[in-house]
Amino acid sequence: MSLPSQLTDLAEYLAGEFDNKEQAIADPVWYVHLRLWHRPVNLFSEDSMTLFAEQANIINLENPYRQRIMRLKAGSDIEAPLQIQYYMPKDPGSLQGAGRNPALLDTLTPDQLELLPGCVLTVTQQKIAPHGYKFVATPLPDTSCTFTYLGNTVQVSLGFEASAAEFHSYDKGIDRETGKATWGAVLGPYRYTKRNQF
């Protein structure tokens, strides 16, 4: 089955190694200097494309965190032709460091992942400049991305914009009692620049 060209373009824009060095230097109080990896993974390849994601503080690259799987697939809505479904590794520690060491992903199978039903983004394509475009990913309306991690219930608000050279992350943790953001893109997106293409 051939995949839509928009889907393969989205995967190409997302796949890579990124950091937000310029943002962290300009505003170190609010933005930690992070490295972010999106590694292609050979899962669900019959109808979608899949990426492994994790990030690390630049001063502690040996301890990456937020391991997750992004499954990119065609959507059913003409207004939002693409969707991303998130999964969490059942044993995140077994994949820790796979951003820098992709061989750790070679034996990953779907049964090692937990589907996160409320963690879905719809993706649209928007024209920018005369010859370029970006992808904008936003949560489905009336959904909540909630999961259990290390015995705690965690709620996250997801979202991003991706162009050929940049990735802007709107991900933030939400306090379930107050509904307010507690970490992540509290004052605006983390603005990553792509340093290597995978």
mmCIF file of C-alpha atoms in Angstrom:
data_model
loop_
_atom_site.group_PDB
_atom_site.id
_atom_site.type_symbol
_atom_site.label_atom_id
_atom_site.label_comp_id
_atom_site.label_asym_id
_atom_site.label_seq_id
_atom_site.Cartn_x
_atom_site.Cartn_y
_atom_site.Cartn_z
ATOM 1 C CA MET A 1 0.000 0.000 0.000
ATOM 2 C CA SER A 2 1.472 3.351 -1.016
ATOM 3 C CA LEU A 3 1.263 6.141 1.526
ATOM 4 C CA PRO A 4 0.035 9.681 0.719
ATOM 5 C CA SER A 5 2.803 12.106 -0.199
ATOM 6 C CA GLN A 6 1.684 14.481 2.580
ATOM 7 C CA LEU A 7 2.312 11.698 5.079
ATOM 8 C CA THR A 8 5.817 10.967 3.818
ATOM 9 C CA ASP A 9 6.573 14.715 3.777
ATOM 10 C CA LEU A 10 5.427 15.012 7.397
ATOM 11 C CA ALA A 11 7.630 12.074 8.403
ATOM 12 C CA GLU A 12 10.605 13.654 6.635
ATOM 13 C CA TYR A 13 10.046 16.998 8.375
ATOM 14 C CA LEU A 14 9.784 15.320 11.785
ATOM 15 C CA ALA A 15 12.637 12.813 11.467
ATOM 16 C CA GLY A 16 15.910 14.196 12.751
ATOM 17 C CA GLU A 17 17.970 15.538 15.619
ATOM 18 C CA PHE A 18 17.047 18.981 16.938
ATOM 19 C CA ASP A 19 18.022 21.486 19.601
ATOM 20 C CA ASN A 20 16.806 24.876 20.819
ATOM 21 C CA LYS A 21 20.212 26.439 21.461
ATOM 22 C CA GLU A 22 19.327 29.930 20.212
ATOM 23 C CA GLN A 23 16.140 30.079 22.284
ATOM 24 C CA ALA A 24 17.871 28.787 25.426
ATOM 25 C CA ILE A 25 20.639 31.401 25.108
ATOM 26 C CA ALA A 26 18.147 34.219 24.492
ATOM 27 C CA ASP A 27 15.768 33.260 27.320
ATOM 28 C CA PRO A 28 17.480 30.849 29.750
ATOM 29 C CA VAL A 29 15.043 31.532 32.592
ATOM 30 C CA TRP A 30 12.147 29.931 30.702
ATOM 31 C CA TYR A 31 13.775 27.591 28.195
ATOM 32 C CA VAL A 32 16.185 24.806 29.064
ATOM 33 C CA HIS A 33 18.683 23.925 26.322
ATOM 34 C CA LEU A 34 17.354 20.597 25.037
ATOM 35 C CA ARG A 35 18.294 18.013 22.440
ATOM 36 C CA LEU A 36 15.371 16.231 20.756
ATOM 37 C CA TRP A 37 15.432 13.092 18.632
ATOM 38 C CA HIS A 38 12.763 11.742 16.281
ATOM 39 C CA ARG A 39 13.981 8.359 14.990
ATOM 40 C CA PRO A 40 12.136 6.371 12.300
ATOM 41 C CA VAL A 41 10.989 2.958 13.553
ATOM 42 C CA ASN A 42 9.872 0.001 11.473
ATOM 43 C CA LEU A 43 6.434 -0.463 13.105
ATOM 44 C CA PHE A 44 2.892 -0.308 11.700
ATOM 45 C CA SER A 45 4.436 0.112 8.236
ATOM 46 C CA GLU A 46 1.447 -1.378 6.425
ATOM 47 C CA ASP A 47 -0.585 1.842 6.707
ATOM 48 C CA SER A 48 1.515 4.434 8.538
ATOM 49 C CA MET A 49 4.964 5.737 9.422
ATOM 50 C CA THR A 50 6.336 5.622 12.957
ATOM 51 C CA LEU A 51 8.855 7.667 14.919
ATOM 52 C CA PHE A 52 10.467 7.181 18.323
ATOM 53 C CA ALA A 53 10.908 10.442 20.235
ATOM 54 C CA GLU A 54 12.900 11.389 23.317
ATOM 55 C CA GLN A 55 14.693 14.433 24.617
ATOM 56 C CA ALA A 56 17.490 15.344 27.004
ATOM 57 C CA ASN A 57 18.919 18.371 28.738
ATOM 58 C CA ILE A 58 22.066 19.322 26.815
ATOM 59 C CA ILE A 59 24.138 19.156 30.031
ATOM 60 C CA ASN A 60 22.851 15.656 30.815
ATOM 61 C CA LEU A 61 22.604 13.805 27.496
ATOM 62 C CA GLU A 62 23.158 10.479 29.272
ATOM 63 C CA ASN A 63 19.709 10.749 30.893
ATOM 64 C CA PRO A 64 17.138 11.318 28.132
ATOM 65 C CA TYR A 65 13.458 11.254 29.077
ATOM 66 C CA ARG A 66 9.890 11.434 27.658
ATOM 67 C CA GLN A 67 10.281 8.318 25.494
ATOM 68 C CA ARG A 68 7.241 8.046 23.203
ATOM 69 C CA ILE A 69 6.107 6.648 19.891
ATOM 70 C CA MET A 70 4.360 8.732 17.226
ATOM 71 C CA ARG A 71 2.349 6.837 14.603
ATOM 72 C CA LEU A 72 1.675 9.025 11.554
ATOM 73 C CA LYS A 73 -1.305 7.957 9.457
ATOM 74 C CA ALA A 74 -3.975 9.206 7.099
ATOM 75 C CA GLY A 75 -7.000 10.743 8.811
ATOM 76 C CA SER A 76 -10.639 10.408 7.840
ATOM 77 C CA ASP A 77 -11.414 14.149 7.740
ATOM 78 C CA ILE A 78 -10.742 16.119 4.558
ATOM 79 C CA GLU A 79 -10.078 19.215 6.703
ATOM 80 C CA ALA A 80 -7.374 17.349 8.657
ATOM 81 C CA PRO A 81 -6.012 14.688 6.303
ATOM 82 C CA LEU A 82 -3.343 13.383 8.693
ATOM 83 C CA GLN A 83 -3.373 12.102 12.268
ATOM 84 C CA ILE A 84 -0.755 11.204 14.849
ATOM 85 C CA GLN A 85 -1.499 8.573 17.469
ATOM 86 C CA TYR A 86 0.819 8.463 20.487
ATOM 87 C CA TYR A 87 1.974 5.332 22.285
ATOM 88 C CA MET A 88 4.072 4.920 25.416
ATOM 89 C CA PRO A 89 6.654 2.149 25.843
ATOM 90 C CA LYS A 90 5.539 -0.227 28.581
ATOM 91 C CA ASP A 91 9.162 -0.191 29.757
ATOM 92 C CA PRO A 92 10.529 3.281 28.881
ATOM 93 C CA GLY A 93 13.877 2.456 30.488
ATOM 94 C CA SER A 94 14.547 -0.273 27.922
ATOM 95 C CA LEU A 95 14.517 2.380 25.176
ATOM 96 C CA GLN A 96 16.309 5.123 27.098
ATOM 97 C CA GLY A 97 19.072 6.478 24.890
ATOM 98 C CA ALA A 98 17.645 5.198 21.602
ATOM 99 C CA GLY A 99 17.729 8.743 20.228
ATOM 100 C CA ARG A 100 21.515 8.522 20.183
ATOM 101 C CA ASN A 101 21.659 4.718 19.834
ATOM 102 C CA PRO A 102 18.932 3.671 17.357
ATOM 103 C CA ALA A 103 20.015 0.016 17.491
ATOM 104 C CA LEU A 104 17.923 -0.158 20.699
ATOM 105 C CA LEU A 105 14.843 0.186 18.482
ATOM 106 C CA ASP A 106 15.641 -2.776 16.223
ATOM 107 C CA THR A 107 13.729 -5.310 18.306
ATOM 108 C CA LEU A 108 10.803 -3.063 19.294
ATOM 109 C CA THR A 109 7.400 -4.694 18.673
ATOM 110 C CA PRO A 110 3.828 -3.349 18.992
ATOM 111 C CA ASP A 111 3.126 -5.519 22.049
ATOM 112 C CA GLN A 112 5.806 -3.547 23.943
ATOM 113 C CA LEU A 113 3.745 -0.372 23.523
ATOM 114 C CA GLU A 114 0.721 1.007 25.338
ATOM 115 C CA LEU A 115 -1.825 2.799 23.160
ATOM 116 C CA LEU A 116 -2.762 6.226 24.559
ATOM 117 C CA PRO A 117 -6.338 6.622 23.254
ATOM 118 C CA GLY A 118 -6.778 10.318 24.102
ATOM 119 C CA CYS A 119 -3.346 11.298 22.788
ATOM 120 C CA VAL A 120 -4.179 12.000 19.151
ATOM 121 C CA LEU A 121 -3.298 15.012 17.013
ATOM 122 C CA THR A 122 -4.886 16.105 13.766
ATOM 123 C CA VAL A 123 -2.423 17.524 11.263
ATOM 124 C CA THR A 124 -3.001 20.097 8.546
ATOM 125 C CA GLN A 125 -0.619 21.571 5.998
ATOM 126 C CA GLN A 126 -0.256 25.357 5.707
ATOM 127 C CA LYS A 127 1.575 27.350 3.067
ATOM 128 C CA ILE A 128 4.400 29.611 4.250
ATOM 129 C CA ALA A 129 6.624 31.887 2.196
ATOM 130 C CA PRO A 130 6.408 31.579 -1.566
ATOM 131 C CA HIS A 131 7.468 27.936 -1.948
ATOM 132 C CA GLY A 132 7.322 26.307 1.454
ATOM 133 C CA TYR A 133 4.792 24.912 3.868
ATOM 134 C CA LYS A 134 4.530 23.684 7.425
ATOM 135 C CA PHE A 135 2.498 21.071 9.229
ATOM 136 C CA VAL A 136 0.384 22.126 12.212
ATOM 137 C CA ALA A 137 -0.705 19.460 14.705
ATOM 138 C CA THR A 138 -3.459 20.110 17.264
ATOM 139 C CA PRO A 139 -5.378 17.881 19.698
ATOM 140 C CA LEU A 140 -8.742 16.430 18.818
ATOM 141 C CA PRO A 141 -11.524 18.513 20.378
ATOM 142 C CA ASP A 142 -12.980 17.291 23.674
ATOM 143 C CA THR A 143 -10.166 14.819 24.325
ATOM 144 C CA SER A 144 -7.670 14.559 27.156
ATOM 145 C CA CYS A 145 -4.210 13.031 26.802
ATOM 146 C CA THR A 146 -3.910 11.223 30.132
ATOM 147 C CA PHE A 147 -1.795 8.224 31.102
ATOM 148 C CA THR A 148 -0.124 6.581 34.088
ATOM 149 C CA TYR A 149 3.644 6.931 34.482
ATOM 150 C CA LEU A 150 5.618 5.667 37.483
ATOM 151 C CA GLY A 151 2.365 5.211 39.399
ATOM 152 C CA ASN A 152 1.159 8.776 38.781
ATOM 153 C CA THR A 153 -1.640 9.931 36.496
ATOM 154 C CA VAL A 154 -0.201 12.468 34.061
ATOM 155 C CA GLN A 155 -2.105 14.842 31.776
ATOM 156 C CA VAL A 156 -0.354 16.416 28.803
ATOM 157 C CA SER A 157 -1.448 18.960 26.214
ATOM 158 C CA LEU A 158 0.204 18.079 22.896
ATOM 159 C CA GLY A 159 0.816 20.062 19.722
ATOM 160 C CA PHE A 160 3.509 21.140 17.286
ATOM 161 C CA GLU A 161 4.399 22.951 14.080
ATOM 162 C CA ALA A 162 6.983 21.413 11.750
ATOM 163 C CA SER A 163 8.707 22.855 8.711
ATOM 164 C CA ALA A 164 11.692 21.550 6.767
ATOM 165 C CA ALA A 165 14.202 23.178 9.144
ATOM 166 C CA GLU A 166 12.319 23.763 12.409
ATOM 167 C CA PHE A 167 10.128 21.998 14.941
ATOM 168 C CA HIS A 168 8.089 24.012 17.441
ATOM 169 C CA SER A 169 6.744 21.976 20.362
ATOM 170 C CA TYR A 170 3.685 23.137 22.289
ATOM 171 C CA ASP A 171 3.735 20.102 24.642
ATOM 172 C CA LYS A 172 3.066 20.926 28.261
ATOM 173 C CA GLY A 173 2.114 19.153 31.448
ATOM 174 C CA ILE A 174 -1.275 20.027 32.903
ATOM 175 C CA ASP A 175 -2.248 20.095 36.577
ATOM 176 C CA ARG A 176 -5.409 17.998 36.622
ATOM 177 C CA GLU A 177 -6.931 19.958 39.506
ATOM 178 C CA THR A 178 -6.328 23.495 38.255
ATOM 179 C CA GLY A 179 -6.101 22.870 34.491
ATOM 180 C CA LYS A 180 -2.982 25.048 34.382
ATOM 181 C CA ALA A 181 0.294 24.212 32.639
ATOM 182 C CA THR A 182 3.087 23.201 35.011
ATOM 183 C CA TRP A 183 6.005 22.351 32.688
ATOM 184 C CA GLY A 184 6.985 22.519 29.030
ATOM 185 C CA ALA A 185 5.794 25.213 26.643
ATOM 186 C CA VAL A 186 4.178 27.335 29.366
ATOM 187 C CA LEU A 187 5.113 30.707 27.792
ATOM 188 C CA GLY A 188 5.129 29.585 24.172
ATOM 189 C CA PRO A 189 6.629 26.813 22.096
ATOM 190 C CA TYR A 190 10.051 25.269 22.416
ATOM 191 C CA ARG A 191 11.672 26.331 19.118
ATOM 192 C CA TYR A 192 13.955 23.603 17.838
ATOM 193 C CA THR A 193 16.236 23.791 14.818
ATOM 194 C CA LYS A 194 16.966 20.618 12.883
ATOM 195 C CA ARG A 195 20.672 19.772 13.104
ATOM 196 C CA ASN A 196 20.651 16.327 11.432
ATOM 197 C CA GLN A 197 18.183 14.616 9.134
ATOM 198 C CA PHE A 198 17.345 10.949 9.784
#
